[in-house]
């Protein structure tokens, strides 16, 4: 299992390298990435009986973070599903993608996504689960934005990422709370009774639901899924049938075992799921883009799955698992079909297409099977799982059943709307000559559609697959079984009603369309999302314009004032006890005088020469202080540096204007004085408080080993060149880089393309007291 | 003694910050030097000022703590490098801009944030579930003549 989760990443690196070399054939390599996942099939087939395997690789034990993969029936079922659809999607893309695609990038993203999804479903460690969850968000961001030159793709990727990252943060918090309450980060090792009793239970439940709803595009968060259709079609098939969007469903299914006892769990999930079912189906009915139709259909079907798993009882889990398999089969097939249509006609717009059954007979057959399964017609798998859905809803009450019937009616209607591209007279965009797609495109679709058919015709096989998850999801006691004919039950009556209503909707398509135009609200999740993002953008530019777009002194003022406020608050909150004023040794008074003289003098100086000399005073004062405090090396260095600095300043003054300060406004002057004073006070307090917390020095080690280890009696020197040699090397590098920078800056001045053009008006931001004529002529320019 | 030096460091830092906030480039550079002096002295002070021998093993102990001294030695050199670089940048800035007024150096971010109208990355792409808009008049795109910088 560990291999199954990580093998795709390895192959992804390989594909990134092979992509430019093999071109589209990289897809065959990519398909091999899911082999370890497919090798889990034997393990899955033995499943309801055999005990789940657990593979633990220690990773960060300090965080209780291990790569623990647990192959219970449900995880294995999902992993195999991902493996199958991933393989088919890889093979399909070989024929689908154009010659100019960036194959390396595409397959690398696709496989990273598949790997993180496998990790997500197999992971037994909560923290690792969160990690894989976030990786699916990131990789799907990359996949959706694959054609990043199109702004729509960027927008779609961003939207998907923002929404699912919001859920990711919620999941992080939920995972932390669960681990705290349950006393373990291992999903199978949680102390459930302790968690249920802990105060973290309800917050963790709500946060988990937020994560699941964002990922699985439940009602308020459904906005990202349709725009995620900007991804290439094989990606859509992979993301939407088997994987990313189902991550939320997986979460609800798995965590339902933890949270299902709470009445809050079904009370939130089931209504949200049913509302998503109906609303998604209603919106799907309105789409003209085939992929958008499928996207909303996915939203709707996810609502169905959510509501079933959310029931957190055996019946719901059984029905949901059965439908999960069916949905994966027919939805991936339909995406592949839409890809074929797009490929052959160059458009996905419903009104521009029609009568394709003659041109694309095989595709038509595939689409028919898949769409009938989606509509819930016998003898396909979709019919059976819908019966189970109705059965479950019958037990929940008539209101639930009515909503379920409404949702399924709409599903029925949009399934037939989808099929309209194959019916009626042939219609295709001018220039397109639709003919049957190559087998590379039709075979994966046909395989999936036949699976959907097999689920219906051989319900025993579907049941066996569903039952593999029974131990993991705790529905072993459920007595129901999959069959096309259960006798005349309330569910069957509801189904017949659904067909009648669905047929009515199909015949009254125009009126339904009119109604749709009128009923769709003007404010929806998308408008809210866009106004929110715009609000953030406007606020950010407002903030930037007022804090970062300022001239340097103003920015500094803001930063310093902020520091003053924050540290002042800290000081008030935690007042320190400082040393009393100690004795005043007379010996250091001259040093102090030098320092004070320099600091005060530079503020008063009007002449630049004076300023530099006075600064030097402080420099020499510092050197004297070093000498006084037993640091001869420092004093020597400081003296040398001081001398060089003065020379440097004098050199620079040849080209620089006078140092006399330009006038500040009165308010700024006062403000600057305050800030400077506060900074000084802060520095003093900082030094005083640090003196108080004097730690035992680590220098005895250096004193002892200076001669023994370094062979030098000047400990400071030995420290620099031996103990902290790399530090010194870094320092030398810094000085070297600075020397290069100084040199290049000085040499830049040679050409003197600095001037404003002759005769041009002076720049607006030129200080009024500095006429442009004072621009110096550099030395090199002189003849 | 530490208290005295703490006060002196405060003074140096205050002078440095005041210089840093001034409009003249050279004074900004000088201000940074003052902050560097203050910082170096602070490291020395925090390590404790004691009347013991310098860390030269030829002398008789006890010795001063050598570690802060090594740190300061690095800091002095780096400080010098910073001053040199800043001074050159100041020089260059003066050559380019023709003045040494820090406050007058523009910042690109200071340009009007609303200069680009706040459209989405893709205005058509607001999501397929948007209501059908009535046919709207096409909005004329105003092309402003680009003024010469």
PDB file of C-alpha atoms in Angstrom, chain A residues 669-766:
ATOM      1  CA  UNK A 669       9.634  66.442  13.189  1.00  0.00           C
ATOM      2  CA  UNK A 670       7.726  65.906  16.403  1.00  0.00           C
ATOM      3  CA  UNK A 671       6.722  62.418  15.326  1.00  0.00           C
ATOM      4  CA  UNK A 672      10.281  61.490  14.410  1.00  0.00           C
ATOM      5  CA  UNK A 673      11.559  62.787  17.710  1.00  0.00           C
ATOM      6  CA  UNK A 674       8.979  60.713  19.553  1.00  0.00           C
ATOM      7  CA  UNK A 675       9.710  57.590  17.564  1.00  0.00           C
ATOM      8  CA  UNK A 676      13.457  58.021  17.970  1.00  0.00           C
ATOM      9  CA  UNK A 677      13.035  58.597  21.684  1.00  0.00           C
ATOM     10  CA  UNK A 678      10.847  55.547  22.021  1.00  0.00           C
ATOM     11  CA  UNK A 679      13.336  53.485  20.054  1.00  0.00           C
ATOM     12  CA  UNK A 680      16.082  54.630  22.396  1.00  0.00           C
ATOM     13  CA  UNK A 681      14.041  53.822  25.469  1.00  0.00           C
ATOM     14  CA  UNK A 682      13.184  50.478  23.970  1.00  0.00           C
ATOM     15  CA  UNK A 683      16.820  49.683  23.293  1.00  0.00           C
ATOM     16  CA  UNK A 684      17.769  50.646  26.829  1.00  0.00           C
ATOM     17  CA  UNK A 685      15.050  48.523  28.352  1.00  0.00           C
ATOM     18  CA  UNK A 686      15.937  45.635  26.104  1.00  0.00           C
ATOM     19  CA  UNK A 687      19.558  45.749  27.172  1.00  0.00           C
ATOM     20  CA  UNK A 688      18.615  46.046  30.824  1.00  0.00           C
ATOM     21  CA  UNK A 689      16.189  43.177  30.717  1.00  0.00           C
ATOM     22  CA  UNK A 690      18.681  41.020  28.822  1.00  0.00           C
ATOM     23  CA  UNK A 691      21.337  41.701  31.447  1.00  0.00           C
ATOM     24  CA  UNK A 692      18.919  40.459  34.024  1.00  0.00           C
ATOM     25  CA  UNK A 693      18.433  37.155  32.275  1.00  0.00           C
ATOM     26  CA  UNK A 694      22.132  36.477  32.089  1.00  0.00           C
ATOM     27  CA  UNK A 695      22.562  32.855  31.158  1.00  0.00           C
ATOM     28  CA  UNK A 696      25.615  30.865  32.220  1.00  0.00           C
ATOM     29  CA  UNK A 697      28.194  31.524  29.521  1.00  0.00           C
ATOM     30  CA  UNK A 698      29.208  28.752  27.176  1.00  0.00           C
ATOM     31  CA  UNK A 699      32.647  30.266  26.774  1.00  0.00           C
ATOM     32  CA  UNK A 700      34.572  28.054  29.237  1.00  0.00           C
ATOM     33  CA  UNK A 701      34.456  25.476  26.471  1.00  0.00           C
ATOM     34  CA  UNK A 702      36.100  27.890  24.048  1.00  0.00           C
ATOM     35  CA  UNK A 703      38.630  29.053  26.621  1.00  0.00           C
ATOM     36  CA  UNK A 704      39.614  25.490  27.301  1.00  0.00           C
ATOM     37  CA  UNK A 705      39.829  24.294  23.727  1.00  0.00           C
ATOM     38  CA  UNK A 706      41.219  27.405  22.164  1.00  0.00           C
ATOM     39  CA  UNK A 707      44.785  26.330  22.611  1.00  0.00           C
ATOM     40  CA  UNK A 708      44.190  22.594  22.804  1.00  0.00           C
ATOM     41  CA  UNK A 709      42.051  22.451  19.697  1.00  0.00           C
ATOM     42  CA  UNK A 710      42.910  25.548  17.735  1.00  0.00           C
ATOM     43  CA  UNK A 711      46.470  26.124  18.748  1.00  0.00           C
ATOM     44  CA  UNK A 712      45.918  29.823  19.370  1.00  0.00           C
ATOM     45  CA  UNK A 713      46.096  31.852  22.510  1.00  0.00           C
ATOM     46  CA  UNK A 714      43.889  34.674  21.296  1.00  0.00           C
ATOM     47  CA  UNK A 715      40.531  33.049  21.933  1.00  0.00           C
ATOM     48  CA  UNK A 716      38.570  35.509  19.817  1.00  0.00           C
ATOM     49  CA  UNK A 717      40.742  34.801  16.806  1.00  0.00           C
ATOM     50  CA  UNK A 718      40.501  31.073  17.264  1.00  0.00           C
ATOM     51  CA  UNK A 719      36.777  31.382  17.612  1.00  0.00           C
ATOM     52  CA  UNK A 720      36.546  33.234  14.334  1.00  0.00           C
ATOM     53  CA  UNK A 721      38.768  31.043  12.229  1.00  0.00           C
ATOM     54  CA  UNK A 722      38.284  27.655  13.841  1.00  0.00           C
ATOM     55  CA  UNK A 723      35.131  27.292  15.856  1.00  0.00           C
ATOM     56  CA  UNK A 724      33.021  29.528  13.673  1.00  0.00           C
ATOM     57  CA  UNK A 725      35.075  29.180  10.505  1.00  0.00           C
ATOM     58  CA  UNK A 726      32.123  28.860   8.193  1.00  0.00           C
ATOM     59  CA  UNK A 727      30.558  31.924   9.747  1.00  0.00           C
ATOM     60  CA  UNK A 728      33.666  33.877   8.942  1.00  0.00           C
ATOM     61  CA  UNK A 729      33.722  32.441   5.461  1.00  0.00           C
ATOM     62  CA  UNK A 730      30.169  33.682   5.036  1.00  0.00           C
ATOM     63  CA  UNK A 731      31.201  37.076   6.327  1.00  0.00           C
ATOM     64  CA  UNK A 732      34.059  37.238   3.850  1.00  0.00           C
ATOM     65  CA  UNK A 733      31.649  36.259   1.101  1.00  0.00           C
ATOM     66  CA  UNK A 734      29.325  39.082   2.126  1.00  0.00           C
ATOM     67  CA  UNK A 735      32.142  41.566   2.015  1.00  0.00           C
ATOM     68  CA  UNK A 736      33.241  40.227  -1.350  1.00  0.00           C
ATOM     69  CA  UNK A 737      29.748  40.508  -2.796  1.00  0.00           C
ATOM     70  CA  UNK A 738      29.453  44.025  -1.453  1.00  0.00           C
ATOM     71  CA  UNK A 739      32.763  44.911  -3.058  1.00  0.00           C
ATOM     72  CA  UNK A 740      31.467  43.610  -6.375  1.00  0.00           C
ATOM     73  CA  UNK A 741      28.213  45.501  -5.960  1.00  0.00           C
ATOM     74  CA  UNK A 742      30.004  48.722  -5.086  1.00  0.00           C
ATOM     75  CA  UNK A 743      32.297  48.301  -8.025  1.00  0.00           C
ATOM     76  CA  UNK A 744      29.499  47.682 -10.478  1.00  0.00           C
ATOM     77  CA  UNK A 745      27.433  50.540  -9.099  1.00  0.00           C
ATOM     78  CA  UNK A 746      30.328  52.900  -9.461  1.00  0.00           C
ATOM     79  CA  UNK A 747      31.061  51.700 -12.950  1.00  0.00           C
ATOM     80  CA  UNK A 748      27.428  52.052 -13.890  1.00  0.00           C
ATOM     81  CA  UNK A 749      27.860  55.742 -13.421  1.00  0.00           C
ATOM     82  CA  UNK A 750      30.275  55.902 -16.304  1.00  0.00           C
ATOM     83  CA  UNK A 751      27.883  56.366 -19.099  1.00  0.00           C
ATOM     84  CA  UNK A 752      25.941  58.929 -17.214  1.00  0.00           C
ATOM     85  CA  UNK A 753      22.611  58.094 -18.792  1.00  0.00           C
ATOM     86  CA  UNK A 754      21.275  59.454 -15.617  1.00  0.00           C
ATOM     87  CA  UNK A 755      20.526  62.941 -16.677  1.00  0.00           C
ATOM     88  CA  UNK A 756      17.193  64.114 -17.816  1.00  0.00           C
ATOM     89  CA  UNK A 757      17.299  64.894 -21.496  1.00  0.00           C
ATOM     90  CA  UNK A 758      18.570  68.329 -22.361  1.00  0.00           C
ATOM     91  CA  UNK A 759      15.749  70.742 -22.469  1.00  0.00           C
ATOM     92  CA  UNK A 760      13.303  68.409 -20.796  1.00  0.00           C
ATOM     93  CA  UNK A 761      11.397  69.790 -17.833  1.00  0.00           C
ATOM     94  CA  UNK A 762      12.785  68.690 -14.483  1.00  0.00           C
ATOM     95  CA  UNK A 763      11.124  65.615 -12.998  1.00  0.00           C
ATOM     96  CA  UNK A 764       8.172  66.428 -10.825  1.00  0.00           C
ATOM     97  CA  UNK A 765       9.496  64.735  -7.761  1.00  0.00           C
ATOM     98  CA  UNK A 766      12.696  66.707  -7.816  1.00  0.00           C
TER      99      UNK A 766
END
